[in-house]
PDB file of C-alpha atoms in Angstrom:
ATOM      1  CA  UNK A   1      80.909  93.970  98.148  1.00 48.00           C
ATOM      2  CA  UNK A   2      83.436  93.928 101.081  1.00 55.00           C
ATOM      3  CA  UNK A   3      87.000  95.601 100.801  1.00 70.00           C
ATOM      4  CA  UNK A   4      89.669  93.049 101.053  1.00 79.00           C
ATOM      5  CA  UNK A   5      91.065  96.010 104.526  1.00 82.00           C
ATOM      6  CA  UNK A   6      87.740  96.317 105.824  1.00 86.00           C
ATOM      7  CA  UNK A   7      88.002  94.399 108.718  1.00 86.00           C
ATOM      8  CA  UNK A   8      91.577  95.913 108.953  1.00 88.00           C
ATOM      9  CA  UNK A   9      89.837  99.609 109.829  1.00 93.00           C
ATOM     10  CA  UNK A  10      87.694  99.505 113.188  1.00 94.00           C
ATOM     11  CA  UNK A  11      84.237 101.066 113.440  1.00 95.00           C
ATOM     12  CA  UNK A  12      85.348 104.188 115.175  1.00 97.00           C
ATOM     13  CA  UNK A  13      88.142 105.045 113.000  1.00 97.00           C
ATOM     14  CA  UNK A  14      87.899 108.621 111.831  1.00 97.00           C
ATOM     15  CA  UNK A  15      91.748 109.435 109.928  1.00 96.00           C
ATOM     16  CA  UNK A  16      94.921 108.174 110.242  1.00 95.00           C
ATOM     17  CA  UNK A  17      98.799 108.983 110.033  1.00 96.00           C
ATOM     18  CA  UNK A  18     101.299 107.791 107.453  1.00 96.00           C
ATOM     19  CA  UNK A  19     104.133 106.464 108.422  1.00 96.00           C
ATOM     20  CA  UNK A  20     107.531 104.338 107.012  1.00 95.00           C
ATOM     21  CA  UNK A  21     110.832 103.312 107.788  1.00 93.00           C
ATOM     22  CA  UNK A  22     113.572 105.060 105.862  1.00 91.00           C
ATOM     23  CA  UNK A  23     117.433 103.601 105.584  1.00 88.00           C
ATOM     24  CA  UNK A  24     117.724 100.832 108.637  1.00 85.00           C
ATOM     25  CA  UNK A  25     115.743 102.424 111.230  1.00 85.00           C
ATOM     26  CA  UNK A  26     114.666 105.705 110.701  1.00 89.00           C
ATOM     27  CA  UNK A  27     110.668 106.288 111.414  1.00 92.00           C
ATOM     28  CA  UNK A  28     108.923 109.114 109.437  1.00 94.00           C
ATOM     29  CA  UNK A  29     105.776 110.139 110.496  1.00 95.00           C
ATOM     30  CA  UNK A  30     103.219 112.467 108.031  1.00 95.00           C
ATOM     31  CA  UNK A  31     100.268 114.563 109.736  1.00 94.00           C
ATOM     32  CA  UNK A  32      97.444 113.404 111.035  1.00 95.00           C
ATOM     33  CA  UNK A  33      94.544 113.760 108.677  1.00 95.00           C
ATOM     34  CA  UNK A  34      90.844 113.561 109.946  1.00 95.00           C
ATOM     35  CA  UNK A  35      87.912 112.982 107.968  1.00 95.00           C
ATOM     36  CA  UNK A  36      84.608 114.643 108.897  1.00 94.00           C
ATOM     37  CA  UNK A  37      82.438 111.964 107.698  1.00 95.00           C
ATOM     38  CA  UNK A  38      84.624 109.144 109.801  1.00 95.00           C
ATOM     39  CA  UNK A  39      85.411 105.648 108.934  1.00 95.00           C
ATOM     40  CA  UNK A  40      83.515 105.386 105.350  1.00 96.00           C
ATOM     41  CA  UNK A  41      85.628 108.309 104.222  1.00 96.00           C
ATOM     42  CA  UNK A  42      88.695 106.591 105.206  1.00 96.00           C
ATOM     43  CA  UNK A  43      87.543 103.908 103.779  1.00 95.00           C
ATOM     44  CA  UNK A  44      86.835 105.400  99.945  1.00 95.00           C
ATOM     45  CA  UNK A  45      90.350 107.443 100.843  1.00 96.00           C
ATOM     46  CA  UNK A  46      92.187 103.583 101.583  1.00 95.00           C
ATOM     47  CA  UNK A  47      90.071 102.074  98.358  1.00 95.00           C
ATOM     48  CA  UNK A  48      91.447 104.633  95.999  1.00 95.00           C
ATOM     49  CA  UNK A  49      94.919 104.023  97.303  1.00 95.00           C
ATOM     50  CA  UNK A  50      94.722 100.361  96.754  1.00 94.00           C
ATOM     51  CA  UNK A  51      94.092 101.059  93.082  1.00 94.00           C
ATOM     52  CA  UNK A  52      97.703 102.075  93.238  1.00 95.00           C
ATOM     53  CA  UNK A  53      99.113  99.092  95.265  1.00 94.00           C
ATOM     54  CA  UNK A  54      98.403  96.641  98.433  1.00 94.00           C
ATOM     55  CA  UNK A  55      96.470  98.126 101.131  1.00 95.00           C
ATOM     56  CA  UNK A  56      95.610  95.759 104.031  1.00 92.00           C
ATOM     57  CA  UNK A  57      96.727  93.544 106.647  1.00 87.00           C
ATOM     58  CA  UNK A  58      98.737  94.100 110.376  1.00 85.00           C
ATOM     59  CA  UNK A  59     102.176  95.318 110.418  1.00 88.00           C
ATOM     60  CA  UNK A  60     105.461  93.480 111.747  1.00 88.00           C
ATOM     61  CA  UNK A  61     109.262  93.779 112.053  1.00 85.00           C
ATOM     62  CA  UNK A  62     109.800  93.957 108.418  1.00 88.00           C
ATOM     63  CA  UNK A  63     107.265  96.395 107.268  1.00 92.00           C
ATOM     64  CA  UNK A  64     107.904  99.513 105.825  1.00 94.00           C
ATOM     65  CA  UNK A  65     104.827 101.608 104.908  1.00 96.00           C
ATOM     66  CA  UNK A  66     101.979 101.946 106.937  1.00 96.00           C
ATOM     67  CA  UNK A  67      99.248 103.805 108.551  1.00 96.00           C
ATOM     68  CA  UNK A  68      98.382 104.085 112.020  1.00 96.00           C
ATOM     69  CA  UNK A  69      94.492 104.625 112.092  1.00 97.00           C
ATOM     70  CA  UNK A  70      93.340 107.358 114.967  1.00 97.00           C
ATOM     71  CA  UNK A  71      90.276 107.324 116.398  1.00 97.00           C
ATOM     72  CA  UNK A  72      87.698 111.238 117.054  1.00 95.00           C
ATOM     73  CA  UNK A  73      90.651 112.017 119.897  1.00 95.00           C
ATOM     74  CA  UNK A  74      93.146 111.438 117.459  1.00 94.00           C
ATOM     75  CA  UNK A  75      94.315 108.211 119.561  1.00 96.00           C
ATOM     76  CA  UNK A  76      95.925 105.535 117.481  1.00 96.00           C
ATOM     77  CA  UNK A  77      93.389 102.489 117.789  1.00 96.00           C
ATOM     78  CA  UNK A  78      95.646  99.665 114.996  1.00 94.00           C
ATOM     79  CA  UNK A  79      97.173  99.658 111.824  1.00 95.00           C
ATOM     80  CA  UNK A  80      97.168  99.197 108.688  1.00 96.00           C
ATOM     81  CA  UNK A  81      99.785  98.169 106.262  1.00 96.00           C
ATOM     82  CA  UNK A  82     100.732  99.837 102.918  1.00 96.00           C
ATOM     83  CA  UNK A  83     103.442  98.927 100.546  1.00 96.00           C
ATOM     84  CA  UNK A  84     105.401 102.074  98.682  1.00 96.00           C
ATOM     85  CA  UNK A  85     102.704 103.007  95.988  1.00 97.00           C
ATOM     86  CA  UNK A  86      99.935 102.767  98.108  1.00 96.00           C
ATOM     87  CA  UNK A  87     101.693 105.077 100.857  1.00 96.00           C
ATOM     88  CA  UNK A  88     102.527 107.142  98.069  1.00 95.00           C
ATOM     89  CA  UNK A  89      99.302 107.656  96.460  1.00 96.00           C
ATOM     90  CA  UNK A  90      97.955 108.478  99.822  1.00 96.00           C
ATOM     91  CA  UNK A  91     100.533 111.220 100.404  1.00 94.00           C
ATOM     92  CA  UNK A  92     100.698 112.790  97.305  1.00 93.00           C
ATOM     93  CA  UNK A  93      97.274 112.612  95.398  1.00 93.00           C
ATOM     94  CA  UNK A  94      94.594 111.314  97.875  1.00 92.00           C
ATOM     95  CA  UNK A  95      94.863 112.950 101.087  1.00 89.00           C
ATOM     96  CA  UNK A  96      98.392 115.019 100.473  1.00 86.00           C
ATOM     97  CA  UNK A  97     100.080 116.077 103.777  1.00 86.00           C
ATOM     98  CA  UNK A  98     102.894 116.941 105.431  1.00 85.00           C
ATOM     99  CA  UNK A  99     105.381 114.947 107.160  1.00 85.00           C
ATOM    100  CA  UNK A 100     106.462 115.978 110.033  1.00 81.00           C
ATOM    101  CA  UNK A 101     109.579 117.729 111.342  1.00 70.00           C
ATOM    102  CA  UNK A 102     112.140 116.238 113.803  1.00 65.00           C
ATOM    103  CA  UNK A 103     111.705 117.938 117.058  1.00 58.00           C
TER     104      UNK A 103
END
């Protein structure tokens, strides 16, 4: 059976970055988190999320939550969109990590 994302998530994705939009325009960005066995890992880590709330589909002007999927280099190669318990499922029970600091 096919995840509704799948085709969301390319072939060489191997971790991605969480990121939203707090207030009117200010971007927060979480680690990077890598997984050593590469897409299906991301994709059990994005299944479990979705138990939680919508996982799937490209991002636009109005979305909020999302993750930017990074490829062995740690390139960003798309994205993925998350709605608010989703994202926070991902940062705080499935893959918890940090978000970063303002330089």
């Amino acid at each position: 059976m096919a995840l509704e994302f799948e085709s969301d998530v390319p072939p060489e994705t191997t971790g991605f970055m969480l990121c939203k939009i707090v207030g009117d325009d200010d971007l927060k960005i979480a680690e990077a988190v890598t997984f050593e066995k590469g897409r299906p890992a991301v994709m059990t880590t994005l299944n479990r999320a979705s138990i939680s709330g919508h996982v799937g589909g490209g991002i636009d002007g109005h979305t909020r939550f999302w993750a930017d999927l990074l490829d062995a280099d740690g390139d960003t190669i798309g994205e993925i969109r998350l709605d608010s318990g989703s994202w926070n499922a991902l940062r705080t029970r499935w893959m918890r990590c940090s978000m970063q600091r303002p330089s």
